[in-house]
Tab-separated table of C-alpha atoms and ligand atoms in Angstrom:
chain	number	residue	atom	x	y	z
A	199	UNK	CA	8.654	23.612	-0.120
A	200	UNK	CA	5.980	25.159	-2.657
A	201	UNK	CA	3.138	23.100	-3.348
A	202	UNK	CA	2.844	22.710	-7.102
A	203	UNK	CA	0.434	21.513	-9.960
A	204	UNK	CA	-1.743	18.619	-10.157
A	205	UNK	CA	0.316	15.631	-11.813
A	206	UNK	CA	-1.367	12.598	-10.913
A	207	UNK	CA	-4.452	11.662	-9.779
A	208	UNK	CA	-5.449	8.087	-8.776
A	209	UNK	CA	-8.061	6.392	-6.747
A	210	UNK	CA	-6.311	6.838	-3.656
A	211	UNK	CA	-4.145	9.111	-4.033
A	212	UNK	CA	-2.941	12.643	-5.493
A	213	UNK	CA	0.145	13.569	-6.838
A	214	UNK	CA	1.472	17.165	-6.737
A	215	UNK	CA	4.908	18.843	-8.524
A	216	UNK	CA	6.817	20.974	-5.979
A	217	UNK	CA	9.363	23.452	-6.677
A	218	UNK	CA	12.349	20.721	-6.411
A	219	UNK	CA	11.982	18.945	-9.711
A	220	UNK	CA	13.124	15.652	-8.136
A	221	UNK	CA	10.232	15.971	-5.157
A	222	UNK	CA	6.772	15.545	-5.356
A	223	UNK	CA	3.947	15.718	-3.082
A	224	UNK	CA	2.113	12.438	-2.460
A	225	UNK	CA	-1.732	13.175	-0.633
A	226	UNK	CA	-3.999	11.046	0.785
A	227	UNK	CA	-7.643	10.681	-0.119
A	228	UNK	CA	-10.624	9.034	2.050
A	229	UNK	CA	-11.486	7.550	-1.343
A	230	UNK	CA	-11.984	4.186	-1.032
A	231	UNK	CA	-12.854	1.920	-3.949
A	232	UNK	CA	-13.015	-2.049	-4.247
A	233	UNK	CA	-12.823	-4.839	-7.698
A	234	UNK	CA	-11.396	-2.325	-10.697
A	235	UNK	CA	-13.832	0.839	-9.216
A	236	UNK	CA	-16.924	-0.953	-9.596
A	237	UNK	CA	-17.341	-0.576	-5.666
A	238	UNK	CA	-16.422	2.812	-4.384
A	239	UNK	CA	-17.117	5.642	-1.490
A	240	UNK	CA	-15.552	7.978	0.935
A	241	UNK	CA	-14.253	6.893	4.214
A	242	UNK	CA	-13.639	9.858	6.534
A	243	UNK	CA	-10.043	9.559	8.256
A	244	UNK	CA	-8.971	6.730	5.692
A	245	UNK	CA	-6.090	8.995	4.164
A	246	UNK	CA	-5.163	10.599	7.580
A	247	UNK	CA	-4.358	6.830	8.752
A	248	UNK	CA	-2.786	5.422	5.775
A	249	UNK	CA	-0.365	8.253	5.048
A	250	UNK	CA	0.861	7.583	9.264
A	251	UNK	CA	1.106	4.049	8.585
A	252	UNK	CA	2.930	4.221	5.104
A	253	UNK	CA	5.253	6.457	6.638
A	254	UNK	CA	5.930	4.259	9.490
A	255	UNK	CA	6.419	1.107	7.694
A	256	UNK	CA	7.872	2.844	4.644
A	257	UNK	CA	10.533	4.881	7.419
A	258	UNK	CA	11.504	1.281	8.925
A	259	UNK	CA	12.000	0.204	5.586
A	260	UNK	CA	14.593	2.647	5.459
A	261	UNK	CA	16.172	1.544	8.463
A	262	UNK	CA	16.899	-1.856	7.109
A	263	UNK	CA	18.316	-0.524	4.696
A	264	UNK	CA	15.084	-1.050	1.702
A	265	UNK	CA	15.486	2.300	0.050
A	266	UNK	CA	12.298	3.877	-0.888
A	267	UNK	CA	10.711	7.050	-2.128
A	268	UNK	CA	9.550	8.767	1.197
A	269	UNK	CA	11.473	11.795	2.088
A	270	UNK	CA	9.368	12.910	5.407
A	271	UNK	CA	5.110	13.569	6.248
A	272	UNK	CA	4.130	16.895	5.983
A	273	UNK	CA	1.062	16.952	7.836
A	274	UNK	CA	-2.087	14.766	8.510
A	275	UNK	CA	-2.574	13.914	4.460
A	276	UNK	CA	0.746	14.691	2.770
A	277	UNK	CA	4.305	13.158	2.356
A	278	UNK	CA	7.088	14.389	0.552
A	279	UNK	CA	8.483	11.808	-1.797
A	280	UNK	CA	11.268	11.197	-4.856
A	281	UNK	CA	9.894	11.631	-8.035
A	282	UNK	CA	10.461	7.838	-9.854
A	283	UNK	CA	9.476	6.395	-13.241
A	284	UNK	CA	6.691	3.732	-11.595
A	285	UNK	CA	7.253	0.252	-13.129
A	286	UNK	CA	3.735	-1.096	-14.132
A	287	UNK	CA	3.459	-3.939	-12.429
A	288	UNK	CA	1.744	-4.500	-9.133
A	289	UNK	CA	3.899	-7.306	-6.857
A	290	UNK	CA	1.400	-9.018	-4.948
A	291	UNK	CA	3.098	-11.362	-2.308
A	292	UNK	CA	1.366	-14.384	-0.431
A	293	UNK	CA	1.801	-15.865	2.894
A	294	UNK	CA	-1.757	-17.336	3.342
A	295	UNK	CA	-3.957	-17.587	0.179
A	296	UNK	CA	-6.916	-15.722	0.540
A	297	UNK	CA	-9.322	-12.922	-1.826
A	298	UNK	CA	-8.634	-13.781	-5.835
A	299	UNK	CA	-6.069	-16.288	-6.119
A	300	UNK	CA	-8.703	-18.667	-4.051
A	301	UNK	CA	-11.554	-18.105	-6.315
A	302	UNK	CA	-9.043	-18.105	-9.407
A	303	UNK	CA	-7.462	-21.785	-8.492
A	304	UNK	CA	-9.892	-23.021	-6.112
A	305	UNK	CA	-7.469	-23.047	-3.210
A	306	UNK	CA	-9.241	-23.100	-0.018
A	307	UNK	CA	-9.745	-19.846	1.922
A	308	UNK	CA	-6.658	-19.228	4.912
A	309	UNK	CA	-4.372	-21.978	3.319
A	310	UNK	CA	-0.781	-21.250	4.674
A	311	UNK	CA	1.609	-20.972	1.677
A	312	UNK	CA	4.828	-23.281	2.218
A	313	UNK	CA	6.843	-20.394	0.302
A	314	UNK	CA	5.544	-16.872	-0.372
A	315	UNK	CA	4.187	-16.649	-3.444
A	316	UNK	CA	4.996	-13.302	-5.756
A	317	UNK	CA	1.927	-12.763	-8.452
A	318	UNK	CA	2.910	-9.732	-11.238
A	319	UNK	CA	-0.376	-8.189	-12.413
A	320	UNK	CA	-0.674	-4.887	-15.368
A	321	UNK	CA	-0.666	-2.001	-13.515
A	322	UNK	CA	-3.954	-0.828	-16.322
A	323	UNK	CA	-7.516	0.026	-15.236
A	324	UNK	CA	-8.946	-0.069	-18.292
A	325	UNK	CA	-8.159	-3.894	-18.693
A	326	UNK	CA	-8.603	-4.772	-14.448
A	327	UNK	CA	-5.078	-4.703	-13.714
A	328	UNK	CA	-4.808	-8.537	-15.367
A	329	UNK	CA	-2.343	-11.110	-13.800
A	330	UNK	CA	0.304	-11.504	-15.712
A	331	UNK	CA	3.551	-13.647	-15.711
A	332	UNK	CA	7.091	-12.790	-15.878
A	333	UNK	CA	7.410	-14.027	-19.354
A	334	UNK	CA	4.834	-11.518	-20.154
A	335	UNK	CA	6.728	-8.692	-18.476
A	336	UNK	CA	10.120	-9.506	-20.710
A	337	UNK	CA	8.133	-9.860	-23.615
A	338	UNK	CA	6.536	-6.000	-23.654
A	339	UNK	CA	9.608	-4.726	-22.028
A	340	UNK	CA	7.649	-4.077	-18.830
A	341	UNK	CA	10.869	-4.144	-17.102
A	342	UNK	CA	14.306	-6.084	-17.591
A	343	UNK	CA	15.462	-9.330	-16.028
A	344	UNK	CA	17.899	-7.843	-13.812
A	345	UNK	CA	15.131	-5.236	-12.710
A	346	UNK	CA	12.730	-8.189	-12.277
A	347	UNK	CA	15.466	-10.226	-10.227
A	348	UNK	CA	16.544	-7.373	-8.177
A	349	UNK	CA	12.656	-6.318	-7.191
A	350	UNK	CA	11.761	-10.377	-6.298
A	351	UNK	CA	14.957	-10.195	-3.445
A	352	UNK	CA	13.902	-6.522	-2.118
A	353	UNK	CA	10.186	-8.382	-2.222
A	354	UNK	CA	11.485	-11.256	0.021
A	355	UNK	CA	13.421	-8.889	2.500
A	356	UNK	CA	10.632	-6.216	2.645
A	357	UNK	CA	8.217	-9.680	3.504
A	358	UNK	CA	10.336	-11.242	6.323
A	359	UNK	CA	10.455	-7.443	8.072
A	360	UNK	CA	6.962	-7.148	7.400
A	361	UNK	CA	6.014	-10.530	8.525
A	362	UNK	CA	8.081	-9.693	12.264
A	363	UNK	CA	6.999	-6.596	12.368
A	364	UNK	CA	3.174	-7.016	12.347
A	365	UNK	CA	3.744	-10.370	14.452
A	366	UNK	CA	4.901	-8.206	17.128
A	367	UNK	CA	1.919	-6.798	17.653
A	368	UNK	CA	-0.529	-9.515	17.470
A	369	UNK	CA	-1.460	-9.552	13.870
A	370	UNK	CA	-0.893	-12.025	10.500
A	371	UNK	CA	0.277	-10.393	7.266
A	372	UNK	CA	-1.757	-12.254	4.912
A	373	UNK	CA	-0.950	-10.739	1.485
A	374	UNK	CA	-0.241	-7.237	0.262
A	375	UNK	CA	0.866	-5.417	-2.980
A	376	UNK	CA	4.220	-3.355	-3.757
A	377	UNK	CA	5.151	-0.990	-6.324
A	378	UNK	CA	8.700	-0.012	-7.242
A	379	UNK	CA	10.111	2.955	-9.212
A	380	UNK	CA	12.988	3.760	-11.291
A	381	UNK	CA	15.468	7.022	-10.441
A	382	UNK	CA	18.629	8.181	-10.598
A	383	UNK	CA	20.693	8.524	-7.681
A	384	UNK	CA	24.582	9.627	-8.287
A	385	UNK	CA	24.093	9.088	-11.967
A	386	UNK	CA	23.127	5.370	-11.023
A	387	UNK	CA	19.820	3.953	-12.144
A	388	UNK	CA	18.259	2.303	-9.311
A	389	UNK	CA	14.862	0.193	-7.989
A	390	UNK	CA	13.242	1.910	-5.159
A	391	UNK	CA	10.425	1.095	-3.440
A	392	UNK	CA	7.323	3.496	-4.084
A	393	UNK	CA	3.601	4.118	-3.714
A	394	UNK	CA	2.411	3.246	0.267
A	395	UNK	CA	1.938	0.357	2.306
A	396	UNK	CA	-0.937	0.439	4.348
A	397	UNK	CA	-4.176	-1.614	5.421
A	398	UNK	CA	-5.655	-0.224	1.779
A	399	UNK	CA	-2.611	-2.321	-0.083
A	400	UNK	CA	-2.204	-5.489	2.510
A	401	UNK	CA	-4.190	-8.099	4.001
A	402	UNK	CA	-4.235	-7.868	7.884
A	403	UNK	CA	-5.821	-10.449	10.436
A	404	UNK	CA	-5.983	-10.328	14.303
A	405	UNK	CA	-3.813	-12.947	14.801
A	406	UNK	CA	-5.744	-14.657	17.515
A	407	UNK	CA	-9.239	-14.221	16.335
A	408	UNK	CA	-8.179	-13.878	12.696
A	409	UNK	CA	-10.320	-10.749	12.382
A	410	UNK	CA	-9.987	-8.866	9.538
A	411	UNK	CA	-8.263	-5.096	10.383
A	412	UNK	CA	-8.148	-4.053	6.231
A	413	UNK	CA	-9.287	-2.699	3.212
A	414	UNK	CA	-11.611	-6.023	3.094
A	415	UNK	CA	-13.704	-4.651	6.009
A	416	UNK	CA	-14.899	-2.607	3.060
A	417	UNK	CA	-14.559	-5.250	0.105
A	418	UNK	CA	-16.512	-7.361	1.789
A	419	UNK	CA	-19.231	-4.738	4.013
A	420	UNK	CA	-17.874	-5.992	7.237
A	421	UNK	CA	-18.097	-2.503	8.297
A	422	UNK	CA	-15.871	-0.417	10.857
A	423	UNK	CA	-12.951	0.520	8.859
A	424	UNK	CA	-11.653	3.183	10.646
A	425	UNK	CA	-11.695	1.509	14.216
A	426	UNK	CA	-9.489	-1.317	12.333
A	427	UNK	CA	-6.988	0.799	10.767
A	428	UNK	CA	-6.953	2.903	13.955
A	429	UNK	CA	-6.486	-0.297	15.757
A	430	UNK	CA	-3.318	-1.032	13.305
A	431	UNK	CA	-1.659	1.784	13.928
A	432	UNK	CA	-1.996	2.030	17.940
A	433	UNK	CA	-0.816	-0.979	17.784
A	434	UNK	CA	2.347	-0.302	15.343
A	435	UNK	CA	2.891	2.588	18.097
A	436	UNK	CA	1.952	5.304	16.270
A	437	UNK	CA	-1.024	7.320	17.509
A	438	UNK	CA	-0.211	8.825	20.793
A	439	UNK	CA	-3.019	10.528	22.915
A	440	UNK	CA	-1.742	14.021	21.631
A	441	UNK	CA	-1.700	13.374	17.865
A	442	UNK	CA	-4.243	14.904	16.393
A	443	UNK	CA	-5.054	11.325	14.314
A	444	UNK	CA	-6.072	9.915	17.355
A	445	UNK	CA	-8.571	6.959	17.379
A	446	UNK	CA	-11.284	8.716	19.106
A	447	UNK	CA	-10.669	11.890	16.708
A	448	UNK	CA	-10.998	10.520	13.843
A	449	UNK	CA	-13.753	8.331	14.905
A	450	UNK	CA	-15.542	10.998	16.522
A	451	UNK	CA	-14.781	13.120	13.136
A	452	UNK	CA	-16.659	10.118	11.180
A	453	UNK	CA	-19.135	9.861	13.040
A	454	UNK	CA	-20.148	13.870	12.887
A	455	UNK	CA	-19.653	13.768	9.351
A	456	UNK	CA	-21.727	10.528	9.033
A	457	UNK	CA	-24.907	11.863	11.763
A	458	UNK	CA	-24.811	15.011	9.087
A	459	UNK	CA	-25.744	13.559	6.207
B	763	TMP	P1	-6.262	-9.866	-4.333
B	763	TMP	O1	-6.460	-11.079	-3.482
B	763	TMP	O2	-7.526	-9.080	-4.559
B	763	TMP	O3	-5.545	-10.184	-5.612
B	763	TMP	O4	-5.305	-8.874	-3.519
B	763	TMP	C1	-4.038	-9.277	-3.066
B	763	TMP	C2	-3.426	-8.175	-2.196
B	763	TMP	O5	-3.084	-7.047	-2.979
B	763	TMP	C3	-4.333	-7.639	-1.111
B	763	TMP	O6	-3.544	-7.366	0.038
B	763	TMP	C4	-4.874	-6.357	-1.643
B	763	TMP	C5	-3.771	-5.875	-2.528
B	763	TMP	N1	-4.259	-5.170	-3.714
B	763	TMP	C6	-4.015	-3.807	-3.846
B	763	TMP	O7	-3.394	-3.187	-2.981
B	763	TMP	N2	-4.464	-3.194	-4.968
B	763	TMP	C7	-5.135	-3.836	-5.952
B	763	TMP	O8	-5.517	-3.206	-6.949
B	763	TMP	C8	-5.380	-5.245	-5.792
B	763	TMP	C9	-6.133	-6.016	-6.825
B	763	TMP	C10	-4.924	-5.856	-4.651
């Protein structure tokens, strides 16, 4: 596979045409940025970990039958991936409410939802990426009602695996946002799961000692964001001693990096 042209770049992630007009290359940046930009820096070994766990979760997806973009990993930063038309809408689902919807209706912090809760939000920059309902999304022709219906089921079935998947090794899946894509497959138009799912896109707490092993380590300066990642994916099974992406390599490589500057 031939490595093509720049075709997307966002603030995690690159996109890249290949030689197979349906494929694309999806790469992983240590980018990490926090509230619409305003907060943002590099993380060394943030991509390297994401891209193993979005191919994990995203692969066991697969297995359950949740069809999804990912085709295989190429190496420590890249997947191969269907090319879709992304729907732009972020699908944020809630188990426990925590981070904006607590500030926005005064819920209190950790308050167990009785149902999971799926919030739509404008997948635009320029305007914050506003919450939005699903009125709002029929009304611009952001996507149809039968897309709509068909992405809240996949939402609910890609939640309960999530949920039992994470449980199983010690740790609460608090909230986290999905993205789905249009494509053709036989001539069919179908909904397929895209972008990654990772500890940059969910909420994930220790599920003992509630600590916090995601992206908010660096909303919130709690510090130590690759030793939680790295401690969500030994745990998910996938770093072996080995794998080059193992905890104490890509610590040690942060810490290098970090004693040069
Ligand atoms: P929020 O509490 O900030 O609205 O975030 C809800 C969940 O969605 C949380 O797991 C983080 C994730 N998320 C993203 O992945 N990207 C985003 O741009 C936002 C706002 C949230």
């Amino acid at each position: 596979m031939k490595k093509g042209k720049k075709l997307y770049e966002g603030k995690a992630k690159i996109i890249y045409a290949t030689n197979d007009k349906n494929l694309v290359i999806q790469y992983f940046k240590d980018d990490a940025t926090a509230f619409n930009n305003q907060k943002k820096t590099t993380i060394e070994g943030k991509g390297v970990l994401n891209n193993r766990i979005s191919e994990h979760i995203l692969s066991n997806l697969s297995q359950i039958g949740i069809k999804n973009h990912l085709i295989k990993r190429l190496n420590m930063r890249e997947q191969v991936i269907k090319l879709v038309e992304i729907i732009p809408i972020e699908f944020i689902v809630r188990n426990v409410a925590t981070g904006s919807i607590t500030q926005r209706l005064g819920i209190e912090d950790g308050t167990i939802l009785k149902e999971p809760l799926i919030e739509y939000c404008l997948k635009n920059d320029k305007l914050g990426d506003p919450l939005i309902s699903e009125e709002h999304i029929l009304t611009f022709d952001w996507a149809t009602k039968k897309e709509i219906d068909k992405v809240k089921k996949l939402i609910l079935r890609i939640n309960d695996f999530m949920i039992g998947m994470f449980r199983g090794v010690g740790i609460k899946l608090i909230d986290f946002k999905l993205e789905f894509g249009r494509i053709k497959i036989d001539g069919k138009n179908e909904i397929i799961l895209a972008d990654e799912i990772s500890p940059d896109t969910c909420r994930l707490w220790d599920s003992i000692t509630d600590k916090k092993l995601d992206k908010d380590r660096f909303r919130k300066d709690l510090g130590d964001l690759i030793p939680a990642y790295t401690e969500v994916a030994k745990r998910l099974g996938i770093l072996h001693e080995q794998s080059n992406v193992s905890a104490v390599n890509v610590t040690k490589l942060s810490s290098i990096k970090r004693r040069k500057k």
